[in-house]
GROMACS .gro file of C-alpha atoms in nm:
model
  499
    1MET     CA    1  -2.152  -3.126  -1.690
    2SER     CA    2  -1.800  -3.001  -1.867
    3THR     CA    3  -1.567  -2.859  -1.643
    4SER     CA    4  -1.356  -2.702  -1.914
    5ILE     CA    5  -1.264  -2.336  -1.878
    6ASP     CA    6  -1.116  -2.085  -2.126
    7ARG     CA    7  -0.833  -1.857  -1.966
    8GLY     CA    8  -0.869  -1.658  -2.268
    9ALA     CA    9  -1.222  -1.527  -2.199
   10PRO     CA   10  -1.332  -1.156  -2.181
   11ALA     CA   11  -1.313  -1.034  -1.837
   12SER     CA   12  -1.707  -0.845  -1.888
   13GLY     CA   13  -1.831  -1.146  -1.743
   14LYS     CA   14  -2.114  -1.077  -2.013
   15THR     CA   15  -2.050  -1.374  -2.243
   16ASP     CA   16  -1.808  -1.692  -2.236
   17SER     CA   17  -2.035  -1.982  -2.200
   18GLY     CA   18  -2.278  -1.830  -2.027
   19LEU     CA   19  -2.114  -1.879  -1.705
   20ARG     CA   20  -2.117  -1.525  -1.610
   21GLY     CA   21  -2.487  -1.453  -1.700
   22SER     CA   22  -2.600  -1.741  -1.439
   23HIS     CA   23  -2.651  -1.567  -1.125
   24ALA     CA   24  -2.794  -1.883  -0.961
   25VAL     CA   25  -2.467  -2.033  -0.988
   26ARG     CA   26  -2.271  -1.752  -0.914
   27TRP     CA   27  -2.439  -1.699  -0.573
   28TRP     CA   28  -2.437  -2.075  -0.503
   29VAL     CA   29  -2.053  -2.062  -0.551
   30LEU     CA   30  -2.036  -1.769  -0.290
   31VAL     CA   31  -2.243  -2.014  -0.016
   32VAL     CA   32  -1.929  -2.298  -0.110
   33ILE     CA   33  -1.706  -2.014  -0.038
   34GLY     CA   34  -1.871  -1.846   0.250
   35VAL     CA   35  -1.899  -2.194   0.413
   36ALA     CA   36  -1.574  -2.261   0.412
   37GLN     CA   37  -1.445  -1.874   0.498
   38LEU     CA   38  -1.673  -1.925   0.819
   39MET     CA   39  -1.501  -2.239   0.915
   40VAL     CA   40  -1.143  -2.094   0.915
   41MET     CA   41  -1.270  -1.775   1.120
   42LEU     CA   42  -1.461  -1.981   1.369
   43ASP     CA   43  -1.192  -2.215   1.410
   44ALA     CA   44  -0.934  -1.925   1.523
   45THR     CA   45  -1.162  -1.848   1.855
   46VAL     CA   46  -1.327  -2.209   1.884
   47VAL     CA   47  -1.083  -2.392   2.035
   48ASN     CA   48  -0.976  -2.162   2.339
   49ILE     CA   49  -1.288  -2.220   2.533
   50ALA     CA   50  -1.194  -2.591   2.490
   51LEU     CA   51  -0.845  -2.570   2.581
   52PRO     CA   52  -0.880  -2.635   2.979
   53GLU     CA   53  -1.092  -2.915   2.913
   54ALA     CA   54  -0.861  -3.071   2.682
   55GLN     CA   55  -0.549  -2.963   2.884
   56HIS     CA   56  -0.756  -3.167   3.171
   57ASP     CA   57  -0.819  -3.459   2.963
   58LEU     CA   58  -0.459  -3.532   2.814
   59GLY     CA   59  -0.270  -3.410   3.085
   60PHE     CA   60  -0.051  -3.134   2.949
   61SER     CA   61   0.086  -2.867   3.130
   62ASP     CA   62   0.008  -2.457   3.135
   63GLY     CA   63   0.354  -2.411   2.966
   64SER     CA   64   0.241  -2.643   2.638
   65ARG     CA   65  -0.092  -2.503   2.668
   66GLN     CA   66   0.035  -2.209   2.437
   67TRP     CA   67   0.145  -2.446   2.148
   68VAL     CA   68  -0.228  -2.588   2.061
   69ILE     CA   69  -0.281  -2.229   1.951
   70THR     CA   70   0.063  -2.124   1.849
   71GLY     CA   71   0.125  -2.443   1.623
   72TYR     CA   72  -0.181  -2.327   1.431
   73ALA     CA   73  -0.090  -1.972   1.416
   74LEU     CA   74   0.317  -2.031   1.268
   75ALA     CA   75   0.173  -2.286   1.004
   76PHE     CA   76  -0.101  -2.057   0.910
   77GLY     CA   77   0.081  -1.732   0.909
   78SER     CA   78   0.402  -1.867   0.762
   79LEU     CA   79   0.256  -2.024   0.465
   80LEU     CA   80  -0.013  -1.803   0.344
   81LEU     CA   81   0.198  -1.641   0.051
   82LEU     CA   82   0.311  -1.979  -0.076
   83GLY     CA   83  -0.060  -2.104  -0.044
   84GLY     CA   84  -0.196  -1.800  -0.236
   85ARG     CA   85   0.082  -1.809  -0.530
   86LEU     CA   86   0.041  -2.230  -0.574
   87GLY     CA   87  -0.355  -2.114  -0.646
   88ASP     CA   88  -0.266  -1.883  -0.883
   89LEU     CA   89  -0.018  -2.124  -1.053
   90LEU     CA   90  -0.201  -2.480  -1.015
   91GLY     CA   91  -0.553  -2.341  -0.980
   92ARG     CA   92  -0.768  -2.209  -0.742
   93ARG     CA   93  -1.042  -2.454  -0.785
   94THR     CA   94  -0.780  -2.740  -0.704
   95LEU     CA   95  -0.623  -2.561  -0.397
   96PHE     CA   96  -0.945  -2.492  -0.249
   97VAL     CA   97  -1.026  -2.864  -0.287
   98ILE     CA   98  -0.723  -2.966  -0.083
   99GLY     CA   99  -0.795  -2.711   0.145
  100LEU     CA  100  -1.102  -2.834   0.261
  101ALA     CA  101  -1.028  -3.184   0.235
  102GLY     CA  102  -0.715  -3.135   0.449
  103PHE     CA  103  -0.878  -2.910   0.704
  104GLY     CA  104  -1.157  -3.143   0.740
  105ALA     CA  105  -0.902  -3.451   0.808
  106ALA     CA  106  -0.666  -3.292   1.024
  107SER     CA  107  -0.980  -3.167   1.263
  108VAL     CA  108  -1.102  -3.542   1.272
  109VAL     CA  109  -0.747  -3.638   1.391
  110GLY     CA  110  -0.740  -3.336   1.628
  111GLY     CA  111  -1.083  -3.451   1.796
  112SER     CA  112  -0.967  -3.781   1.814
  113ALA     CA  113  -0.623  -3.724   1.995
  114GLY     CA  114  -0.496  -3.944   2.271
  115SER     CA  115  -0.213  -3.722   2.317
  116PHE     CA  116  -0.054  -3.360   2.350
  117GLU     CA  117   0.154  -3.447   2.074
  118ILE     CA  118  -0.102  -3.539   1.810
  119LEU     CA  119  -0.316  -3.266   1.906
  120VAL     CA  120  -0.053  -3.011   1.834
  121ALA     CA  121   0.042  -3.179   1.512
  122ALA     CA  122  -0.332  -3.177   1.406
  123ARG     CA  123  -0.354  -2.822   1.493
  124VAL     CA  124  -0.041  -2.753   1.264
  125ALA     CA  125  -0.203  -2.962   0.978
  126GLN     CA  126  -0.514  -2.734   1.025
  127GLY     CA  127  -0.306  -2.418   0.988
  128LEU     CA  128  -0.102  -2.568   0.683
  129PHE     CA  129  -0.408  -2.649   0.540
  130ALA     CA  130  -0.590  -2.263   0.608
  131ALA     CA  131  -0.308  -2.155   0.437
  132VAL     CA  132  -0.388  -2.291   0.102
  133LEU     CA  133  -0.773  -2.268   0.185
  134ALA     CA  134  -0.818  -1.915   0.258
  135PRO     CA  135  -0.661  -1.746  -0.016
  136ALA     CA  136  -0.836  -1.985  -0.268
  137ALA     CA  137  -1.145  -1.909  -0.109
  138LEU     CA  138  -1.093  -1.509  -0.153
  139SER     CA  139  -0.919  -1.520  -0.472
  140LEU     CA  140  -1.238  -1.726  -0.622
  141LEU     CA  141  -1.475  -1.456  -0.493
  142SER     CA  142  -1.285  -1.181  -0.633
  143VAL     CA  143  -1.250  -1.341  -0.964
  144THR     CA  144  -1.600  -1.457  -0.997
  145PHE     CA  145  -1.814  -1.129  -0.894
  146THR     CA  146  -1.650  -0.854  -1.096
  147GLU     CA  147  -1.943  -0.645  -1.220
  148PRO     CA  148  -1.981  -0.400  -0.934
  149SER     CA  149  -2.292  -0.405  -0.758
  150GLU     CA  150  -2.279  -0.757  -0.763
  151ARG     CA  151  -1.924  -0.759  -0.610
  152ALA     CA  152  -2.042  -0.509  -0.340
  153LYS     CA  153  -2.280  -0.729  -0.211
  154ALA     CA  154  -2.068  -1.058  -0.239
  155PHE     CA  155  -1.734  -0.860  -0.071
  156GLY     CA  156  -2.022  -0.721   0.206
  157ILE     CA  157  -2.136  -1.100   0.259
  158PHE     CA  158  -1.806  -1.255   0.284
  159SER     CA  159  -1.647  -1.009   0.527
  160ALA     CA  160  -1.944  -1.044   0.744
  161LEU     CA  161  -1.874  -1.394   0.755
  162GLY     CA  162  -1.532  -1.282   0.839
  163GLY     CA  163  -1.588  -1.038   1.126
  164ALA     CA  164  -1.883  -1.254   1.306
  165GLY     CA  165  -1.649  -1.626   1.278
  166GLY     CA  166  -1.482  -1.527   1.542
  167ALA     CA  167  -1.762  -1.441   1.788
  168VAL     CA  168  -1.970  -1.733   1.654
  169GLY     CA  169  -1.672  -1.947   1.731
  170LEU     CA  170  -1.668  -1.824   2.124
  171LEU     CA  171  -2.049  -1.942   2.114
  172VAL     CA  172  -2.039  -2.258   1.943
  173GLY     CA  173  -1.692  -2.349   2.119
  174GLY     CA  174  -1.900  -2.277   2.462
  175MET     CA  175  -2.162  -2.472   2.358
  176LEU     CA  176  -2.004  -2.774   2.262
  177THR     CA  177  -1.766  -2.795   2.575
  178GLU     CA  178  -2.014  -2.763   2.797
  179TRP     CA  179  -2.279  -2.960   2.651
  180ALA     CA  180  -2.042  -3.228   2.457
  181SER     CA  181  -1.665  -3.244   2.483
  182TRP     CA  182  -1.372  -3.058   2.385
  183ARG     CA  183  -1.290  -3.298   2.079
  184TRP     CA  184  -1.669  -3.135   1.933
  185VAL     CA  185  -1.498  -2.810   1.885
  186MET     CA  186  -1.270  -2.988   1.646
  187TYR     CA  187  -1.553  -3.252   1.484
  188VAL     CA  188  -1.742  -2.965   1.393
  189ASN     CA  189  -1.507  -2.836   1.111
  190VAL     CA  190  -1.633  -3.137   0.936
  191ALA     CA  191  -1.982  -3.002   0.933
  192PHE     CA  192  -1.861  -2.712   0.736
  193ALA     CA  193  -1.616  -2.879   0.543
  194VAL     CA  194  -1.808  -3.167   0.403
  195PRO     CA  195  -2.100  -2.970   0.210
  196ALA     CA  196  -1.846  -2.703   0.073
  197LEU     CA  197  -1.622  -2.973  -0.054
  198ILE     CA  198  -1.927  -3.134  -0.249
  199GLY     CA  199  -2.042  -2.785  -0.342
  200ALA     CA  200  -1.669  -2.710  -0.507
  201LEU     CA  201  -1.648  -3.010  -0.681
  202LEU     CA  202  -1.981  -2.972  -0.845
  203LEU     CA  203  -1.983  -2.583  -0.927
  204LEU     CA  204  -1.624  -2.507  -0.958
  205ALA     CA  205  -1.446  -2.558  -1.295
  206LYS     CA  206  -1.088  -2.757  -1.300
  207PRO     CA  207  -0.819  -2.551  -1.421
  208VAL     CA  208  -0.653  -2.569  -1.738
  209ILE     CA  209  -0.272  -2.504  -1.705
  210THR     CA  210  -0.163  -2.368  -2.039
  211LYS     CA  211   0.202  -2.279  -1.909
  212LYS     CA  212   0.440  -2.470  -1.687
  213PRO     CA  213   0.409  -2.294  -1.324
  214LYS     CA  214   0.698  -2.089  -1.218
  215LEU     CA  215   0.770  -2.046  -0.841
  216ASP     CA  216   0.987  -1.810  -0.699
  217ILE     CA  217   1.190  -2.043  -0.481
  218PRO     CA  218   1.436  -1.786  -0.292
  219GLY     CA  219   1.156  -1.588  -0.244
  220ILE     CA  220   0.935  -1.855  -0.102
  221VAL     CA  221   1.195  -1.951   0.131
  222VAL     CA  222   1.271  -1.627   0.251
  223VAL     CA  223   0.920  -1.496   0.348
  224SER     CA  224   0.825  -1.838   0.492
  225ALA     CA  225   1.103  -1.798   0.753
  226ALA     CA  226   1.046  -1.426   0.782
  227LEU     CA  227   0.694  -1.479   0.888
  228PHE     CA  228   0.774  -1.789   1.117
  229THR     CA  229   1.018  -1.640   1.289
  230VAL     CA  230   0.803  -1.286   1.329
  231VAL     CA  231   0.478  -1.494   1.453
  232TYR     CA  232   0.689  -1.724   1.685
  233GLY     CA  233   0.892  -1.404   1.813
  234PHE     CA  234   0.570  -1.258   1.950
  235ALA     CA  235   0.407  -1.602   2.046
  236HIS     CA  236   0.726  -1.636   2.289
  237VAL     CA  237   0.678  -1.246   2.436
  238GLU     CA  238   0.351  -1.387   2.569
  239SER     CA  239   0.485  -1.644   2.827
  240THR     CA  240   0.825  -1.432   2.850
  241SER     CA  241   0.924  -1.091   2.793
  242TRP     CA  242   0.980  -0.827   2.560
  243THR     CA  243   1.356  -0.868   2.663
  244ASP     CA  244   1.391  -1.250   2.651
  245PRO     CA  245   1.633  -1.361   2.410
  246VAL     CA  246   1.460  -1.580   2.185
  247ALA     CA  247   1.174  -1.409   2.144
  248LEU     CA  248   1.378  -1.083   2.079
  249GLY     CA  249   1.614  -1.248   1.852
  250SER     CA  250   1.330  -1.392   1.649
  251MET     CA  251   1.169  -1.034   1.586
  252ILE     CA  252   1.487  -0.902   1.447
  253VAL     CA  253   1.567  -1.205   1.243
  254GLY     CA  254   1.182  -1.177   1.084
  255ALA     CA  255   1.228  -0.812   1.007
  256VAL     CA  256   1.561  -0.861   0.820
  257LEU     CA  257   1.448  -1.132   0.647
  258LEU     CA  258   1.106  -0.922   0.538
  259ALA     CA  259   1.344  -0.702   0.440
  260VAL     CA  260   1.567  -0.914   0.212
  261PHE     CA  261   1.237  -1.045   0.095
  262VAL     CA  262   1.119  -0.725  -0.047
  263TRP     CA  263   1.474  -0.658  -0.206
  264LEU     CA  264   1.438  -0.986  -0.364
  265GLU     CA  265   1.089  -0.937  -0.505
  266SER     CA  266   1.202  -0.630  -0.672
  267ARG     CA  267   1.490  -0.802  -0.894
  268VAL     CA  268   1.356  -1.131  -0.974
  269ALA     CA  269   1.142  -1.207  -1.312
  270HIS     CA  270   0.872  -1.419  -1.155
  271PRO     CA  271   0.848  -1.256  -0.786
  272LEU     CA  272   0.607  -1.446  -0.524
  273LEU     CA  273   0.474  -1.106  -0.426
  274PRO     CA  274   0.455  -0.854  -0.730
  275LEU     CA  275   0.573  -0.544  -0.540
  276ARG     CA  276   0.299  -0.355  -0.772
  277LEU     CA  277   0.025  -0.512  -0.571
  278VAL     CA  278   0.107  -0.302  -0.290
  279LEU     CA  279   0.245  -0.001  -0.447
  280ASP     CA  280  -0.105   0.107  -0.549
  281ARG     CA  281  -0.244   0.359  -0.329
  282THR     CA  282  -0.595   0.188  -0.299
  283ARG     CA  283  -0.457  -0.179  -0.237
  284GLY     CA  284  -0.151  -0.034  -0.062
  285GLY     CA  285  -0.401   0.179   0.205
  286SER     CA  286  -0.637  -0.127   0.219
  287PHE     CA  287  -0.371  -0.377   0.341
  288ALA     CA  288  -0.256  -0.131   0.602
  289ALA     CA  289  -0.596  -0.079   0.697
  290VAL     CA  290  -0.650  -0.454   0.740
  291PHE     CA  291  -0.318  -0.528   0.954
  292VAL     CA  292  -0.442  -0.222   1.164
  293LEU     CA  293  -0.808  -0.400   1.194
  294GLY     CA  294  -0.645  -0.750   1.258
  295MET     CA  295  -0.460  -0.563   1.588
  296GLY     CA  296  -0.777  -0.416   1.718
  297MET     CA  297  -1.009  -0.701   1.668
  298PHE     CA  298  -0.773  -0.942   1.842
  299SER     CA  299  -0.773  -0.731   2.185
  300ILE     CA  300  -1.194  -0.748   2.147
  301PHE     CA  301  -1.182  -1.107   2.128
  302LEU     CA  302  -0.944  -1.187   2.356
  303PHE     CA  303  -0.981  -0.914   2.663
  304LEU     CA  304  -1.335  -0.915   2.670
  305THR     CA  305  -1.372  -1.276   2.691
  306TYR     CA  306  -1.108  -1.259   3.038
  307TYR     CA  307  -1.329  -0.988   3.147
  308PHE     CA  308  -1.698  -1.178   3.058
  309ALA     CA  309  -1.541  -1.467   3.237
  310ALA     CA  310  -1.304  -1.379   3.532
  311SER     CA  311  -1.493  -1.064   3.623
  312LEU     CA  312  -1.864  -1.109   3.569
  313GLY     CA  313  -1.831  -1.499   3.616
  314TYR     CA  314  -2.027  -1.544   3.277
  315SER     CA  315  -2.005  -1.928   3.134
  316PRO     CA  316  -1.886  -1.992   2.814
  317ILE     CA  317  -2.198  -2.002   2.626
  318LYS     CA  318  -2.344  -1.673   2.796
  319THR     CA  319  -1.956  -1.535   2.691
  320GLY     CA  320  -2.047  -1.629   2.324
  321LEU     CA  321  -2.393  -1.463   2.359
  322ALA     CA  322  -2.263  -1.155   2.498
  323PHE     CA  323  -2.082  -1.121   2.169
  324LEU     CA  324  -2.414  -1.141   1.934
  325PRO     CA  325  -2.455  -0.760   1.931
  326MET     CA  326  -2.134  -0.717   1.803
  327VAL     CA  327  -2.169  -0.990   1.525
  328ALA     CA  328  -2.530  -0.813   1.456
  329GLY     CA  329  -2.373  -0.483   1.384
  330VAL     CA  330  -2.077  -0.649   1.169
  331VAL     CA  331  -2.362  -0.811   0.969
  332ALA     CA  332  -2.556  -0.517   0.911
  333SER     CA  333  -2.297  -0.304   0.797
  334SER     CA  334  -2.080  -0.548   0.583
  335THR     CA  335  -2.410  -0.591   0.372
  336THR     CA  336  -2.529  -0.286   0.359
  337MET     CA  337  -2.223  -0.032   0.337
  338PRO     CA  338  -2.047  -0.173   0.001
  339SER     CA  339  -2.366  -0.133  -0.188
  340LEU     CA  340  -2.569   0.171  -0.037
  341VAL     CA  341  -2.285   0.403   0.130
  342LEU     CA  342  -1.913   0.341  -0.066
  343PRO     CA  343  -2.052   0.419  -0.437
  344ARG     CA  344  -2.135   0.772  -0.341
  345VAL     CA  345  -1.879   0.867  -0.038
  346GLY     CA  346  -1.584   0.685  -0.178
  347PRO     CA  347  -1.358   0.419   0.017
  348LYS     CA  348  -1.151   0.675   0.204
  349ILE     CA  349  -1.415   0.831   0.360
  350VAL     CA  350  -1.589   0.440   0.449
  351VAL     CA  351  -1.285   0.317   0.559
  352SER     CA  352  -1.203   0.644   0.748
  353ALA     CA  353  -1.540   0.679   0.945
  354GLY     CA  354  -1.574   0.323   0.996
  355PHE     CA  355  -1.245   0.298   1.213
  356LEU     CA  356  -1.356   0.589   1.419
  357VAL     CA  357  -1.695   0.455   1.489
  358ALA     CA  358  -1.522   0.147   1.606
  359ALA     CA  359  -1.268   0.334   1.793
  360ALA     CA  360  -1.556   0.512   1.979
  361GLY     CA  361  -1.734   0.151   2.033
  362MET     CA  362  -1.352   0.050   2.220
  363ALA     CA  363  -1.366   0.376   2.432
  364LEU     CA  364  -1.694   0.319   2.589
  365LEU     CA  365  -1.565  -0.042   2.688
  366THR     CA  366  -1.275   0.118   2.848
  367ARG     CA  367  -1.509   0.227   3.146
  368LEU     CA  368  -1.618  -0.102   3.255
  369GLU     CA  369  -1.592  -0.198   3.610
  370LEU     CA  370  -1.650  -0.475   3.825
  371ASP     CA  371  -2.053  -0.385   3.893
  372SER     CA  372  -2.090  -0.296   3.487
  373THR     CA  373  -2.438  -0.391   3.373
  374TYR     CA  374  -2.458  -0.567   3.020
  375ALA     CA  375  -2.717  -0.360   2.856
  376ALA     CA  376  -2.631  -0.043   2.961
  377HIS     CA  377  -2.241  -0.039   2.998
  378ILE     CA  378  -2.130  -0.335   2.743
  379MET     CA  379  -2.398  -0.347   2.450
  380PRO     CA  380  -2.387  -0.003   2.314
  381GLY     CA  381  -1.995  -0.026   2.278
  382LEU     CA  382  -2.035  -0.374   2.114
  383ILE     CA  383  -2.282  -0.260   1.847
  384LEU     CA  384  -2.073   0.050   1.760
  385LEU     CA  385  -1.733  -0.192   1.732
  386GLY     CA  386  -1.928  -0.417   1.499
  387LEU     CA  387  -2.101  -0.126   1.268
  388GLY     CA  388  -1.750   0.040   1.239
  389ILE     CA  389  -1.558  -0.334   1.183
  390GLY     CA  390  -1.793  -0.429   0.898
  391ALA     CA  391  -1.762  -0.111   0.706
  392VAL     CA  392  -1.380  -0.118   0.745
  393MET     CA  393  -1.367  -0.511   0.636
  394SER     CA  394  -1.568  -0.526   0.346
  395THR     CA  395  -1.455  -0.168   0.199
  396SER     CA  396  -1.099  -0.305   0.284
  397ILE     CA  397  -1.102  -0.676   0.137
  398GLN     CA  398  -1.278  -0.492  -0.181
  399GLY     CA  399  -0.989  -0.249  -0.199
  400ALA     CA  400  -0.708  -0.489  -0.157
  401THR     CA  401  -0.824  -0.655  -0.461
  402SER     CA  402  -0.934  -0.388  -0.682
  403GLY     CA  403  -0.790  -0.374  -1.039
  404ILE     CA  404  -0.575  -0.700  -0.990
  405HIS     CA  405  -0.525  -0.936  -1.280
  406HIS     CA  406  -0.677  -1.277  -1.216
  407GLU     CA  407  -0.304  -1.415  -1.215
  408ASP     CA  408  -0.202  -1.226  -0.901
  409ALA     CA  409  -0.537  -1.300  -0.727
  410GLY     CA  410  -0.472  -1.565  -0.493
  411VAL     CA  411  -0.103  -1.384  -0.399
  412ALA     CA  412  -0.342  -1.088  -0.286
  413SER     CA  413  -0.599  -1.266  -0.101
  414ALA     CA  414  -0.315  -1.438   0.052
  415LEU     CA  415  -0.159  -1.094   0.186
  416ILE     CA  416  -0.514  -1.015   0.338
  417ASN     CA  417  -0.497  -1.293   0.552
  418THR     CA  418  -0.150  -1.245   0.655
  419GLY     CA  419  -0.176  -0.895   0.727
  420GLN     CA  420  -0.461  -0.998   0.983
  421GLN     CA  421  -0.257  -1.264   1.104
  422ILE     CA  422   0.074  -1.055   1.176
  423GLY     CA  423  -0.146  -0.756   1.330
  424GLY     CA  424  -0.313  -1.018   1.546
  425SER     CA  425   0.021  -1.183   1.646
  426ILE     CA  426   0.167  -0.822   1.734
  427SER     CA  427  -0.087  -0.695   1.916
  428THR     CA  428  -0.145  -1.005   2.145
  429ALA     CA  429   0.188  -0.974   2.262
  430LEU     CA  430   0.208  -0.594   2.327
  431LEU     CA  431  -0.128  -0.597   2.498
  432THR     CA  432  -0.060  -0.886   2.693
  433THR     CA  433   0.229  -0.725   2.799
  434ILE     CA  434   0.036  -0.387   2.858
  435ALA     CA  435  -0.246  -0.572   3.045
  436SER     CA  436  -0.008  -0.761   3.311
  437SER     CA  437   0.186  -0.415   3.395
  438ALA     CA  438  -0.154  -0.229   3.414
  439ALA     CA  439  -0.272  -0.502   3.669
  440THR     CA  440   0.064  -0.464   3.883
  441ASP     CA  441   0.031  -0.159   3.879
  442TYR     CA  442  -0.292  -0.107   4.033
  443LEU     CA  443  -0.192  -0.397   4.286
  444THR     CA  444   0.154  -0.173   4.419
  445SER     CA  445  -0.101   0.127   4.529
  446HIS     CA  446  -0.391  -0.047   4.683
  447LYS     CA  447  -0.406  -0.265   4.995
  448PRO     CA  448  -0.422  -0.647   4.904
  449SER     CA  449  -0.719  -0.786   4.886
  450ALA     CA  450  -0.967  -1.011   4.675
  451LEU     CA  451  -1.175  -0.723   4.556
  452ALA     CA  452  -0.829  -0.533   4.499
  453ALA     CA  453  -0.722  -0.818   4.289
  454ALA     CA  454  -1.023  -0.817   4.076
  455GLN     CA  455  -1.014  -0.480   3.988
  456ALA     CA  456  -0.634  -0.513   3.902
  457GLY     CA  457  -0.780  -0.740   3.640
  458VAL     CA  458  -1.049  -0.517   3.479
  459GLU     CA  459  -0.802  -0.250   3.489
  460GLY     CA  460  -0.564  -0.491   3.309
  461TYR     CA  461  -0.871  -0.552   3.053
  462THR     CA  462  -0.971  -0.189   2.999
  463ALA     CA  463  -0.585  -0.077   2.958
  464THR     CA  464  -0.592  -0.295   2.640
  465LEU     CA  465  -0.939  -0.188   2.501
  466ALA     CA  466  -0.780   0.204   2.539
  467TRP     CA  467  -0.487   0.087   2.311
  468GLY     CA  468  -0.737  -0.086   2.084
  469SER     CA  469  -0.911   0.231   2.042
  470GLY     CA  470  -0.597   0.404   1.937
  471PHE     CA  471  -0.494   0.139   1.667
  472PHE     CA  472  -0.845   0.230   1.524
  473VAL     CA  473  -0.793   0.603   1.544
  474VAL     CA  474  -0.441   0.537   1.406
  475GLY     CA  475  -0.597   0.335   1.099
  476ALA     CA  476  -0.841   0.595   1.031
  477VAL     CA  477  -0.550   0.835   0.940
  478ILE     CA  478  -0.376   0.566   0.763
  479ALA     CA  479  -0.689   0.527   0.572
  480ALA     CA  480  -0.747   0.919   0.490
  481PHE     CA  481  -0.409   0.999   0.397
  482LEU     CA  482  -0.326   0.660   0.192
  483ILE     CA  483  -0.679   0.571   0.013
  484PRO     CA  484  -0.745   0.784  -0.263
  485ASN     CA  485  -1.110   0.835  -0.260
  486ARG     CA  486  -1.237   0.691  -0.613
  487ALA     CA  487  -1.442   0.411  -0.691
  488LEU     CA  488  -1.275   0.052  -0.652
  489ALA     CA  489  -1.187  -0.094  -0.974
  490PRO     CA  490  -1.344  -0.461  -1.026
  491SER     CA  491  -1.052  -0.768  -1.042
  492GLU     CA  492  -1.012  -0.909  -1.390
  493GLY     CA  493  -1.239  -1.185  -1.435
  494GLU     CA  494  -1.199  -1.529  -1.492
  495PRO     CA  495  -1.458  -1.806  -1.536
  496VAL     CA  496  -1.428  -2.035  -1.250
  497MET     CA  497  -1.754  -2.228  -1.253
  498ALA     CA  498  -1.875  -2.530  -1.370
  499HIS     CA  499  -2.116  -2.579  -1.678
   0.00000   0.00000   0.00000
């Protein structure tokens, strides 16, 4: 099996060694990419369920616990753009393989950790390799599927895995923690990484580098520092306050550095992030939609999980099962909307309507009480959320990578992941404060009792869901104004499969 590729091959996807015509191989590539995507998305929530048991086993404090999550977020969020550009310059197959192998190895180290320090170091390593893997996966998808009908189906499946991964992570985390050990929430990644790695080595062509890579070193340093300080600032808010000098200072420094980064990118010859990627209305509006979606989705997973566990007394496994109707909605919408609805009504309508459907689902959940029943009060809202999220995600990811040159596919894909990560960091900090404030307000206006304390928790959770609904309404408005209602152009194709 030869593994050479022709960089000068036409983008039509119809000839060039017959690769583009190989439907079976192309869809097997999607399976490999999908497994990697599911692993990264699942890992975003699977660890949360296991944290209490890991804390008890390794003996670290409540104050230290957040670093198991924050360490991953800092490495992942700050290095995504660099990971995406390295894929463009050094070959996406190379970075995809490195990301898979490194993520799997870091998971084994984390699962066998005998101390808190080793566990955090493993989580940081997971974040680093995820920053390499995630953009490579999406950019491989973008340059592999260029025919409009196949592209719509492929992006729909990819988006379904992304939307479902977080919810499935809660279920898997609960099952492994309850039936095995917290260590298996780390080891389970090997079951995804190894098959995906074998598939990548067999199916993806080795890159042929025809020109010396040129990296925007000043841009890399500035944007990595900017994203690091932004994520750290918002993470620090969760355990302190918005007026904490460290948190506030980090956010201000991050904002200034981001402004410096934009200035730099407009002046360097080989920018890390070519501004043309975001100045196009379709791509710019899609990136904004991804950012808003990240803000809203974090409020769903985080605070609904709290509600199920603390207010309704669900076990970890039952909590994971409770999210399955939303997963079904995401899968149904992501896999049908791009091919059946998007070509008929256009991206503006799909994204705006998707946000409004998700907002309606979130609004239904703001009516939750201590005695709410699952079938009548929870499931309808979750189904609407899934349908709306699936429509927005599948269309926005396709829009954010529309019309890009294959040499920019990696950094464009990284920007999608960065938007989700930063949006999630902002909303987690903001909504944690809102939940705490709503609970405190309720307690100060009611006579202290166990019932009042329980109801105060519900008031906090529903307040965050109301804000999440508002985020989605804002997303609908942004999409309506920014995204033009024209057909989404495919990315420029590039042969990436072995032959």
